[in-house]
Short mmCIF file of C-alpha atoms and ligand atoms in Angstrom, two decimals:
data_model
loop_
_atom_site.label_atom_id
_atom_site.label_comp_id
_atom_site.label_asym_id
_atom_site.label_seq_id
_atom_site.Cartn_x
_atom_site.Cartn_y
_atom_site.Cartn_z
CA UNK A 296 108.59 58.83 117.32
CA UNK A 297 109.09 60.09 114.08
CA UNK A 298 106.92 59.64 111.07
CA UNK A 299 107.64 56.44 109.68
CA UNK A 300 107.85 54.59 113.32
CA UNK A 301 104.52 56.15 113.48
CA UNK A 302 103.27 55.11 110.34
CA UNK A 303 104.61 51.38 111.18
CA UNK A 304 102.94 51.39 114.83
CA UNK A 305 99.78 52.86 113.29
CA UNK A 306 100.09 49.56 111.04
CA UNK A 307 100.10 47.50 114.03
CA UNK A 308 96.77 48.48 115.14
CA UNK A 309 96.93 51.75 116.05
CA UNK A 310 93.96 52.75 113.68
CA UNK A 311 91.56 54.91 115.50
CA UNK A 312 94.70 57.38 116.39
CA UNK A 313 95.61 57.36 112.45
CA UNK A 314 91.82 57.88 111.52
CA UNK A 315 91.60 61.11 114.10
CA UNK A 316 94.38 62.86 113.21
CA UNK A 317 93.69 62.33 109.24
CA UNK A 318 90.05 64.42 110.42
CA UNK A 319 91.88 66.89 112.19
CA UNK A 320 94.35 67.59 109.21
CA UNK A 321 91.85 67.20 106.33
CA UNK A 322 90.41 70.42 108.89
CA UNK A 323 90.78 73.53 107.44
CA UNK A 324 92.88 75.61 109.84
CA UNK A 325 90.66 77.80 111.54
CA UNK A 326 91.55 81.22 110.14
CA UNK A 327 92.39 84.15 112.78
CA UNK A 328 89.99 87.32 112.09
CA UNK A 329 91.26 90.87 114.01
CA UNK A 330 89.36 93.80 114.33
CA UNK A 331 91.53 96.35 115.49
CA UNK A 332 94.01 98.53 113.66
CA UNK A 333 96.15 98.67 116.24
CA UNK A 334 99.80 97.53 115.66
CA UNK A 335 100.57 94.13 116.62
CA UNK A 336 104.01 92.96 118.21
CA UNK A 337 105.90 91.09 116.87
CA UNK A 338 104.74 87.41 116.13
CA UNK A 339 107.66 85.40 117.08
CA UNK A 340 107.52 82.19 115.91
CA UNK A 341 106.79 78.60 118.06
CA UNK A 342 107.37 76.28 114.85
CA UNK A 343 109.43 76.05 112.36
CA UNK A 344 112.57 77.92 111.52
CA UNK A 345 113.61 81.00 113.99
CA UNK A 346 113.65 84.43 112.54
CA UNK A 347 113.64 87.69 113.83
CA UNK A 348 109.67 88.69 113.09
CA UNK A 349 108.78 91.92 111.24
CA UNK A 350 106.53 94.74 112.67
CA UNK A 351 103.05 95.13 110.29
CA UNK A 352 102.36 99.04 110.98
CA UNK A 353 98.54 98.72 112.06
CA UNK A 354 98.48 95.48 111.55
CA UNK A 355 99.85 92.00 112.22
CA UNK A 356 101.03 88.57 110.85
CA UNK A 357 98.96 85.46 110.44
CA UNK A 358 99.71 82.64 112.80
CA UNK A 359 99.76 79.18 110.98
CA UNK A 360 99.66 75.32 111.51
CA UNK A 361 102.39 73.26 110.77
CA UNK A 362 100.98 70.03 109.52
CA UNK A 363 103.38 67.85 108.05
CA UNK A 364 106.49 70.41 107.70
CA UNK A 365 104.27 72.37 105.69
CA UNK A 366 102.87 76.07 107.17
CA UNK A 367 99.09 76.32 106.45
CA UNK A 368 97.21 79.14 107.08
CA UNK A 369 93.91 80.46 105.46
CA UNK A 370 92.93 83.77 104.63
CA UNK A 371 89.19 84.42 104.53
CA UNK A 372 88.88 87.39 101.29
CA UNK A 373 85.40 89.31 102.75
CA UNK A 374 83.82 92.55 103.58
CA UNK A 375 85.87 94.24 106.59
CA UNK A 376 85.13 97.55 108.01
CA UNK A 377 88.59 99.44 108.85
CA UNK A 378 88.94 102.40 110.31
CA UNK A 379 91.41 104.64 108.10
CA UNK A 380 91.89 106.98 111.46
CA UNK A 381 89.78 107.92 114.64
CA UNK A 382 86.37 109.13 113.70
CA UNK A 383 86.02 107.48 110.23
CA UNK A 384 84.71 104.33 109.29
CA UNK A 385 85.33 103.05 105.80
CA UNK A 386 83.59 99.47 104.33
CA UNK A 387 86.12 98.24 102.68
CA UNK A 388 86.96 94.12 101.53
CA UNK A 389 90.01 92.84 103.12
CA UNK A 390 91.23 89.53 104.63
CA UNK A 391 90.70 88.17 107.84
CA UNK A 392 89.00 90.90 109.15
CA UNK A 393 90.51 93.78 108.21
CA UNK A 394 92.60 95.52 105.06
CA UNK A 395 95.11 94.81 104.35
CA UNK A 396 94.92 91.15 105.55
CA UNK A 397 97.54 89.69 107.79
CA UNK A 398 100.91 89.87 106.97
CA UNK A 399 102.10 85.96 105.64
CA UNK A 400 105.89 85.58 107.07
CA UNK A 401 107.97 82.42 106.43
CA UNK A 402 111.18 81.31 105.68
CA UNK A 403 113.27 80.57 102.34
CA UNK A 404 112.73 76.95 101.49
CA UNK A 405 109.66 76.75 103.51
CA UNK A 406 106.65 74.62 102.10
CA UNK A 407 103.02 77.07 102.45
CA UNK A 408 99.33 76.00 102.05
CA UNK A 409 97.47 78.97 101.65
CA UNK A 410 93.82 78.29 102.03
CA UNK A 411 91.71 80.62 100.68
CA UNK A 412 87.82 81.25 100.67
CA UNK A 413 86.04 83.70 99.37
CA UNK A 414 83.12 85.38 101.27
CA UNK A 415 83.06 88.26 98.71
CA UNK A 416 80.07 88.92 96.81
CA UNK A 417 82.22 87.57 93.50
CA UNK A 418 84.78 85.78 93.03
CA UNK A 419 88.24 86.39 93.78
CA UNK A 420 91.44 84.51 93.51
CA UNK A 421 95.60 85.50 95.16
CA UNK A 422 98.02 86.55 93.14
CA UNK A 423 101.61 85.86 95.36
CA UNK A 424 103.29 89.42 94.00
CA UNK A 425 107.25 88.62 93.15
CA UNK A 426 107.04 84.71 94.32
CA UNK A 427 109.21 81.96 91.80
CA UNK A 428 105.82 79.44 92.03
CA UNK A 429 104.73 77.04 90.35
CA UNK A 430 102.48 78.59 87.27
CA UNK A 431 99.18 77.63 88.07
CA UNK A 432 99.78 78.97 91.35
CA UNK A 433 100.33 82.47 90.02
CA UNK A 434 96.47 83.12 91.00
CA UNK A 435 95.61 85.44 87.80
CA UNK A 436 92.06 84.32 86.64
CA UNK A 437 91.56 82.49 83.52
CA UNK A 438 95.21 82.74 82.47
CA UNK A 439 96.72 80.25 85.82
CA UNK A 440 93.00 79.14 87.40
CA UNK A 441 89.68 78.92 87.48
CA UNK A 442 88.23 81.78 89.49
CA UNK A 443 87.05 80.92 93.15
CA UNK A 444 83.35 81.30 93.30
CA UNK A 445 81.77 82.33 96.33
CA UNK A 446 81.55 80.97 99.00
CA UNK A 447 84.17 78.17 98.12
CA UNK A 448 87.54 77.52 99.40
CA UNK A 449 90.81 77.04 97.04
CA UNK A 450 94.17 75.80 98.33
CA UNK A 451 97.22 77.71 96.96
CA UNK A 452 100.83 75.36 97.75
CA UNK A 453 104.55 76.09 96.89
CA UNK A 454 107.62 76.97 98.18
CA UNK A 455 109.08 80.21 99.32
CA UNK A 456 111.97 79.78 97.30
CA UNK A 457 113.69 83.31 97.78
CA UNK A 458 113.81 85.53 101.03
CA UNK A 459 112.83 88.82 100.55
CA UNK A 460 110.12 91.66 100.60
CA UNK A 461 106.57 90.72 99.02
CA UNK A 462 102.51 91.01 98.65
CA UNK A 463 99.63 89.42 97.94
CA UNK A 464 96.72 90.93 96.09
CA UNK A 465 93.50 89.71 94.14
CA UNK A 466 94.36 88.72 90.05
CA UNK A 467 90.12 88.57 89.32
CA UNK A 468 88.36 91.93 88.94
CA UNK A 469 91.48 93.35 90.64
CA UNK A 470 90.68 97.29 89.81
CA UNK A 471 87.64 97.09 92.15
CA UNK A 472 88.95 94.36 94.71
CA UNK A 473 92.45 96.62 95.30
CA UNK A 474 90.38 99.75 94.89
CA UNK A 475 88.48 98.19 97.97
CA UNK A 476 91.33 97.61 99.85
CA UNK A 477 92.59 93.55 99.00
CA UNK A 478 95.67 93.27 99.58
CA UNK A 479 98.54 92.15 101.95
CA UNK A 480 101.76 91.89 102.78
CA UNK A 481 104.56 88.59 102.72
CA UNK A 482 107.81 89.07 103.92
CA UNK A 483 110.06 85.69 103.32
CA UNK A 484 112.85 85.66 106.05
CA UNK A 485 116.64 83.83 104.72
CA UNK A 486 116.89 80.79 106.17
CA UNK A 487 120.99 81.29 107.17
CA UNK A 488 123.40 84.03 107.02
CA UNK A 489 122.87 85.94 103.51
CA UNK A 490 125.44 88.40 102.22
CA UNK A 491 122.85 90.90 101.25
CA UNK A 492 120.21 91.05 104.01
CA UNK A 493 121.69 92.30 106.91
CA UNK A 494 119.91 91.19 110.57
CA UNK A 495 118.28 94.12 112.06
CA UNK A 496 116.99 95.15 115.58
CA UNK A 497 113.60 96.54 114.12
CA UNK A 498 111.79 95.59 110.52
CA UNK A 499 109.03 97.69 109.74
CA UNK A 500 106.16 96.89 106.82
CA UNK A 501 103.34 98.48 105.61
CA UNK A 502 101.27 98.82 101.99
CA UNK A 503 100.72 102.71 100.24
CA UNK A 504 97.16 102.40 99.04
CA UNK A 505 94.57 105.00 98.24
CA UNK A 506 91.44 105.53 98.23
CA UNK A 507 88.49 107.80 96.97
CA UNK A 508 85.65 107.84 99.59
CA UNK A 509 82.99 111.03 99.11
CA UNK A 510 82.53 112.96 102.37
CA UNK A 511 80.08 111.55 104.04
CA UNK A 512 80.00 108.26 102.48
CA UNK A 513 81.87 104.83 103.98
CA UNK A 514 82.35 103.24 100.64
CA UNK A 515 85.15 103.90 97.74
CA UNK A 516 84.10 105.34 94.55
CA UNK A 517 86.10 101.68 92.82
CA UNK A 518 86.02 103.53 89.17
CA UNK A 519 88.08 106.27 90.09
CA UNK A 520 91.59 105.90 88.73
CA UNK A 521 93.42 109.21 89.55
CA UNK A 522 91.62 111.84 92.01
CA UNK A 523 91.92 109.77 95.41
CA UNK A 524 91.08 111.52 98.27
CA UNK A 525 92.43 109.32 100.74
CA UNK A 526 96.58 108.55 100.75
CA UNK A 527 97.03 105.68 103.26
CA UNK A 528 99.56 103.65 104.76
CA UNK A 529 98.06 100.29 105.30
CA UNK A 530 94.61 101.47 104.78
CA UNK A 531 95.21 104.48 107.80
CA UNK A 532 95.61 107.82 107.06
CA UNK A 533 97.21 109.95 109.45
CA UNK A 534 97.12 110.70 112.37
CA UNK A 535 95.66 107.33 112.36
CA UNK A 536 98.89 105.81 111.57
CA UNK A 537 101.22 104.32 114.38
CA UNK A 538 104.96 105.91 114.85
CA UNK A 539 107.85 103.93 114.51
CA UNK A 540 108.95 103.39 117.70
CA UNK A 541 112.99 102.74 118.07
CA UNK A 542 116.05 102.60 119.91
CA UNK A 543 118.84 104.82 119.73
CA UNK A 544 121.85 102.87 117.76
CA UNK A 545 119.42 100.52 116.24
CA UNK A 546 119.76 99.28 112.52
CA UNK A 547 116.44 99.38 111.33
CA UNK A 548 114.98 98.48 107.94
CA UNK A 549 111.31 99.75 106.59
CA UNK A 550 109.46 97.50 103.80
CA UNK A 551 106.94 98.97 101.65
CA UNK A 552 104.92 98.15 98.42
CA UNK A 553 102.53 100.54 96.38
CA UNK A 554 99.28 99.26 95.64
CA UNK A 555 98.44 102.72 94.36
CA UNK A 556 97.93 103.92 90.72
CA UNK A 557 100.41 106.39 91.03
CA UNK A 558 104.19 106.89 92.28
CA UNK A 559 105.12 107.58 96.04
CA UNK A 560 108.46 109.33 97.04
CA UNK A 561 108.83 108.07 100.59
CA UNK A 562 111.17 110.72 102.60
CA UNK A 563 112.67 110.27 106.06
CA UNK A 564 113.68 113.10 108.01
CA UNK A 565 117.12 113.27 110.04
CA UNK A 566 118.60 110.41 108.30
CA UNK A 567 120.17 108.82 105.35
CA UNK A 568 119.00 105.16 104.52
CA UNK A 569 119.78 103.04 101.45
CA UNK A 570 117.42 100.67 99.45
CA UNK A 571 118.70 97.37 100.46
CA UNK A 572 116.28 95.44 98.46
CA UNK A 573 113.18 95.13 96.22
CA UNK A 574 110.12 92.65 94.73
CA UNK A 575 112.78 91.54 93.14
CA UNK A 576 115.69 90.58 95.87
CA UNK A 577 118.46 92.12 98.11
CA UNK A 578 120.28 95.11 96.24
CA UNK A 579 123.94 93.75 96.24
CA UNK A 580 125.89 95.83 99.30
CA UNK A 581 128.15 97.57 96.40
CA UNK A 582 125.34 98.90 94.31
CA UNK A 583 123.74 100.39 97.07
CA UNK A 584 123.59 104.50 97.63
CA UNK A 585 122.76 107.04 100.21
CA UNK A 586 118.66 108.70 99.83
CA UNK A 587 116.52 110.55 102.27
CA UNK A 588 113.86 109.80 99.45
CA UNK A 589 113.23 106.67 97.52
CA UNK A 590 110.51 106.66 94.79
CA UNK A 591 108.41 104.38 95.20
CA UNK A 592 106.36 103.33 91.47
CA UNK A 593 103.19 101.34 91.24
CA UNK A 594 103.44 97.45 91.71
CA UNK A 595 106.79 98.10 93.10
CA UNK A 596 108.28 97.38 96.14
CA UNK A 597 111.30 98.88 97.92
CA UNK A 598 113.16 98.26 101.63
CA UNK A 599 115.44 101.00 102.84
CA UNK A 600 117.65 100.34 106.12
CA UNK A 601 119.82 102.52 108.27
CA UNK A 602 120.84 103.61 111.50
CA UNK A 603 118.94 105.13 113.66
CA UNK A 604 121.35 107.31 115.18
CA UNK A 605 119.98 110.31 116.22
CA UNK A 606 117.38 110.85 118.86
CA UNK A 607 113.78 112.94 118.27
CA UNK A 608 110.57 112.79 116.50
CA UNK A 609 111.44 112.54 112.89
CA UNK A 610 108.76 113.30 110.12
CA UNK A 611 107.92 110.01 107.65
CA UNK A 612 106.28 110.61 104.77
CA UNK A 613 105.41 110.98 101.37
CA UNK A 614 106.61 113.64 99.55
CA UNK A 615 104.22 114.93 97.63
CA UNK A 616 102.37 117.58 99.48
CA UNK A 617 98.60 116.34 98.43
CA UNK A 618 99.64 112.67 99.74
CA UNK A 619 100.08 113.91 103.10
CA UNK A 620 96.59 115.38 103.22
CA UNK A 621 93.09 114.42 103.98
CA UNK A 622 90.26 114.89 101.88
CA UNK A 623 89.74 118.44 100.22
CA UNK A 624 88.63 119.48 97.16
CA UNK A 625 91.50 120.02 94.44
CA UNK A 626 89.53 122.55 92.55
CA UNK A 627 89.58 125.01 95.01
CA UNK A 628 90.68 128.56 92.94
CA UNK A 629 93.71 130.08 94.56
CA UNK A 630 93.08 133.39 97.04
CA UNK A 631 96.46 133.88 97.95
CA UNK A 632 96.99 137.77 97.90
CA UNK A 633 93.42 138.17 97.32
CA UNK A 634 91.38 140.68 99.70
CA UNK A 635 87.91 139.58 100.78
CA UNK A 636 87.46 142.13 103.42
CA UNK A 637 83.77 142.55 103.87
CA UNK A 638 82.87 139.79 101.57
CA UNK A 639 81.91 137.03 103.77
CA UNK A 640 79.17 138.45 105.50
CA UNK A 641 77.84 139.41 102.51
CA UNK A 642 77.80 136.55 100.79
CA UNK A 643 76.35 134.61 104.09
CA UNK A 644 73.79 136.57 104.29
CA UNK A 645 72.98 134.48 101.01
CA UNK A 646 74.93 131.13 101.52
CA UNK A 647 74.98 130.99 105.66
CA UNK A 648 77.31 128.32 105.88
CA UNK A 649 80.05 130.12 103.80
CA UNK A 650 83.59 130.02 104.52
CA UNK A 651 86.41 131.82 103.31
CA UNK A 652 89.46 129.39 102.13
CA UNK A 653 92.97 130.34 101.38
CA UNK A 654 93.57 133.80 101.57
CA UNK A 655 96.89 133.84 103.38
CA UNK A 656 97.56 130.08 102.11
CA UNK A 657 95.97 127.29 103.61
CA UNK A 658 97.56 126.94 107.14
CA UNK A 659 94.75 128.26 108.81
CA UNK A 660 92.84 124.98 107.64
CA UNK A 661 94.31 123.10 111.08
CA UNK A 662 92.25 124.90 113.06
CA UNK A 663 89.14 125.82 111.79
CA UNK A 664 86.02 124.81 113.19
CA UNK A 665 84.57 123.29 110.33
CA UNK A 666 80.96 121.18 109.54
CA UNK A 667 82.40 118.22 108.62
CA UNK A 668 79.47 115.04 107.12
CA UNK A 669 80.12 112.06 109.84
CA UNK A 670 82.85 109.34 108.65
CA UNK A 671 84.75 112.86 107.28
CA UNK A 672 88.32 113.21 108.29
CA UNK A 673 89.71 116.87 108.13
CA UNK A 674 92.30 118.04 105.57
CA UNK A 675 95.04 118.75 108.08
CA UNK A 676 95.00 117.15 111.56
CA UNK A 677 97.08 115.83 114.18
CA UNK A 678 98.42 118.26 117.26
CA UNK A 679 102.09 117.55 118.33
CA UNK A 680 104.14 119.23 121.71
CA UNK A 681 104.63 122.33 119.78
CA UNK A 682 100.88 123.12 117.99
CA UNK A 683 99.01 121.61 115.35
CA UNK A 684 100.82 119.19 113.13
CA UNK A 685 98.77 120.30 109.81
CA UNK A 686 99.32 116.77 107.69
CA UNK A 687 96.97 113.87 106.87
CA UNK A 688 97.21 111.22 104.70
CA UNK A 689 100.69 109.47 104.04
CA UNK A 690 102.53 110.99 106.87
CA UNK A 691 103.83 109.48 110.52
CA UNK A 692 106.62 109.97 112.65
CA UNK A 693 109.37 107.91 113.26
CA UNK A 694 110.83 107.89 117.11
CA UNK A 695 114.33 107.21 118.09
CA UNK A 696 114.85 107.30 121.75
CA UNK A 697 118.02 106.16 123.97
CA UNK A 698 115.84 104.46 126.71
CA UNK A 699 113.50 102.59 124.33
CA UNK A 700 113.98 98.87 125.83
CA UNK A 701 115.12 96.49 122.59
CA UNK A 702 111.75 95.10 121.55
CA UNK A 703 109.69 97.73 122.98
CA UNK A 704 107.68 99.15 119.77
CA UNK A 705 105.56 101.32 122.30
CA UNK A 706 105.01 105.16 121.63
CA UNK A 707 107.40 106.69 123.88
CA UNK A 708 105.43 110.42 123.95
CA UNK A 709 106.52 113.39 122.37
CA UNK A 710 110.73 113.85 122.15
CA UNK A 711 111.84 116.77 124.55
CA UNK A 712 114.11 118.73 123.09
CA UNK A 713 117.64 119.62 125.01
CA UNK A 714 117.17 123.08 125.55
CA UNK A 715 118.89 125.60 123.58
CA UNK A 716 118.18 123.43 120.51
CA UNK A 717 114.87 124.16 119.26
CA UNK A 718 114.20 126.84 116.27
CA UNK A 719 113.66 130.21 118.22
CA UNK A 720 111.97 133.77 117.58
CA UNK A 721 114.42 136.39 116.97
CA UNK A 722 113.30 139.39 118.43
CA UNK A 723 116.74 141.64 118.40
CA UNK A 724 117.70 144.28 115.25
CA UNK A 725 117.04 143.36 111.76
CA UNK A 726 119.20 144.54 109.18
CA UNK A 727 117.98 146.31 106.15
CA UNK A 728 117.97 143.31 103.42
CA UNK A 729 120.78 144.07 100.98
CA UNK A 730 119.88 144.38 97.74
CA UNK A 731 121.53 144.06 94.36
CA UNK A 732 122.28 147.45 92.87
CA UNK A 733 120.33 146.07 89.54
CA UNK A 734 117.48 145.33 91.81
CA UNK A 735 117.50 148.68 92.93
CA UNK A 736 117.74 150.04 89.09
CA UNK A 737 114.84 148.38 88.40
CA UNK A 738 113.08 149.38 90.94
CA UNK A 739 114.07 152.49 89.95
CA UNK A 740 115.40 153.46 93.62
CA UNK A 741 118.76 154.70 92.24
CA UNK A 742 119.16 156.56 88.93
CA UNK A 743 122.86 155.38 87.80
CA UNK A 744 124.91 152.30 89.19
CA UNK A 745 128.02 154.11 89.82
CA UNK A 746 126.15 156.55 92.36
CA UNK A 747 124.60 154.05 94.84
CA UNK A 748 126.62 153.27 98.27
CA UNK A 749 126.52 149.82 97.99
CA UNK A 750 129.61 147.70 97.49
CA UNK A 751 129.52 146.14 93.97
CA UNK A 752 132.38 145.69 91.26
CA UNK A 753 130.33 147.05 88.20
CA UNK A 754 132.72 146.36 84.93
CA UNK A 755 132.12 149.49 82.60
CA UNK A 756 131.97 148.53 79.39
CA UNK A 757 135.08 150.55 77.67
CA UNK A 758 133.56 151.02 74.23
CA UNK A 759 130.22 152.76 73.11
CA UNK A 760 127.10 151.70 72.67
CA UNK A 761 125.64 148.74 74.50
CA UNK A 762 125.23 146.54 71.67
CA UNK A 763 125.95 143.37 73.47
CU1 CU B 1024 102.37 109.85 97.68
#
């Protein structure tokens, strides 16, 4: 029976049935709350359109209710507490239980009803980052809409006119709602063969955010606007955040916006990928080039894809070195090269719980015991097959293995190595390290050029003086 036989029967006296479902539809659809920050398969979708579904990384994609052709679903803005890795707790505001909220995925030309209520302590609205939309659903406050108060509930409809790689994130109060973690990601799939998006066996997303949470403490400092402590991929630092578990062969694409306030250079390891598209659409195939790194800038968004062609445990990360930390202090003076033999137990004598930082570089850090306040993560963690990892913050692996099953997005374990192929200690002769002979002037090892046995073409200047 399709709609209008339905309407026409309904006319005929089928009443009550018309009256029941009207109820059930002017319901709000119940919205789905998750705790975890464990990464959810892939949602594959019972209604609507087919797509192949992307992979949220410690997190996972709203379901939704098709009523009427059109794909409702209702994010709840409120209070969420996330855990950025094992061992700390942070109180952050998200969606739906947990930040960032559930990923939104539909397809081009698809009609959405995005309820959304607001169990903040203020009010809030949803700003659809990089959507063509109707204006006064653009969700900035005062400018497109009335701010929703709390407590209330405010419906948000358009269509998803162009496929592509997008977020969602508060437009009221926004430097202390995304400084507390609101935000989300919406990826909208084509709806037919496109020239520029290419189908892939594994699509990756995830949000760079940052935050600044004292030691000790569970809440962000929301006024700070440069010294974060805390670089995070979808609100986890590592090694809180999941690999990226593929198959050998596999094309794979990664999608990632910056919530930040500053830029991110996002660097694979053992591969070359190009940025295929951003906020704002695919990157036509000829303007594409080869990276390992792609620079990420605030409010931006960028999705690289390649092929995953060569098997091991490949680093992820961002690239600049204090973005794949934990928390430490950045005014630490530098000790390298500085001798503090017999200091310490001097000075802890005075100050018991002294500790001595940085005098052969920082490396030692991954393994010292240290007092750390509760809900603290270290500055370097994470132990791999061959020792300590010695990264936090922005960093994770990705995995390429031949006997991952298509569709498997389980951690496979640690990559072994073929033997023979694995950096090695040379413990044979070393040769003296050649020198330049002008080294050796300098360092006043030789008296005259001409006299010293090592094999260099000095030109002699064939007039006096050295005037040039
Ligand atoms: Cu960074």
């Amino acid at each position: 029976m399709n709609r209008r036989e339905f309407l026409a029967s309904a006319a005929f006296g089928a009443v009550s049935a018309t009256a029941v479902s009207k109820v059930a539809l002017a319901a709000l659809p119940e919205p789905m709350i998750v705790t975890s920050p464990e990464t959810a398969p892939p949602r594959v979708p019972d209604t609507g359109r087919p797509y192949n579904p992307v992979v949220t990384l410690n997190g996972w994609t709203a379901p939704w209710r098709m009523n009427q052709g059109v794909k409702e679903f209702h994010l709840v803005a409120e209070p969420v507490e996330r855990e950025i890795a094992p061992g700390m707790i942070a109180r952050l505001w998200g969606y739906n239980g947990q930040s960032p909220g559930p990923t939104i995925e539909v397809v081009e030309g698809d009609r959405v009803r995005l309820f959304v209520t607001n169990r903040l302590p203020e009010p809030t609205t949803i700003h659809w980052h990089g959507q063509r939309l109707p204006n006064g659903m653009d969700g900035v406050a005062g400018l497109n809409q009335k701010h929703i108060p709390v407590g209330k509930t405010f419906v948000y409809e358009f269509v998803a006119r162009r496929p592509g790689t997008f977020m969602y994130h508060p437009h009221f109060d926004e430097m202390v709602q995304m400084a507390m973690g609101m935000m989300g990601f919406w990826v909208t799939h084509p709806r037919n063969r496109h020239p520029a998006i290419s189908e892939v066996d594994r699509d990756f997303c995830f949000l760079l955010n940052a935050y600044d949470i004292d030691p000790g403490s569970v809440t962000p400092k929301i006024n700070e606007m440069l010294d974060f402590n805390l670089w995070t991929f979808n609100s986890r630092a590592f090694p809180g955040i999941d690999s990226m578990n593929v198959r050998l062969g596999d094309r794979v694409r990664i999608r990632m916006g910056n919530l930040t306030m500053t830029n991110h250079p996002i660097h694979i390891h053992g591969h070359e990928f190009e940025v295929t598209g951003t906020d704002g659409g695919p990157v036509p195939p000829g303007a594409r080039w080869p990276e390992v790194t792609t620079d990420i800038a605030v409010g931006q968004m960028r999705q690289v894809e390649f092929i995953a062609d060569s098997e091991g445990d490949w680093a992820f990360h961002c690239h600049k070195s204090h973005h794949a930390m934990n928390p430490m202090g950045h005014d630490v003076p530098t000790m390298i090269g500085v001798d503090h033999r017999g200091l310490v137990g001097r000075i802890q004598n005075l100050v018991p719980d002294y500790m001595l930082m940085g005098e052969r570089g920082m490396g030692d850090m991954k393994d010292m015991p240290m007092m750390l306040p509760e809900e603290t993560l270290p500055m370097m963690a994470g132990h791999g097959p061959h020792g300590p990892i010695g990264m936090g913050g922005m960093f994770t692996s990705f995995k390429v293995r031949r006997d991952q099953k298509p569709g498997d997005y389980s951690d496979p374990g640690w990559y072994e190595q073929p033997p023979g192929t694995q950096a090695y200690e040379w413990t044979g002769e070393l040769p003296e390290p050649a020198r330049f002979a002008s080294e050796r002037l300098n360092r006043g090892e030789v008296a005259d050029l001409n006299r010293t046995a090592l094999e260099l073409q000095v030109r002699r200047p064939t007039g006096g003086g050295h005037n040039h």
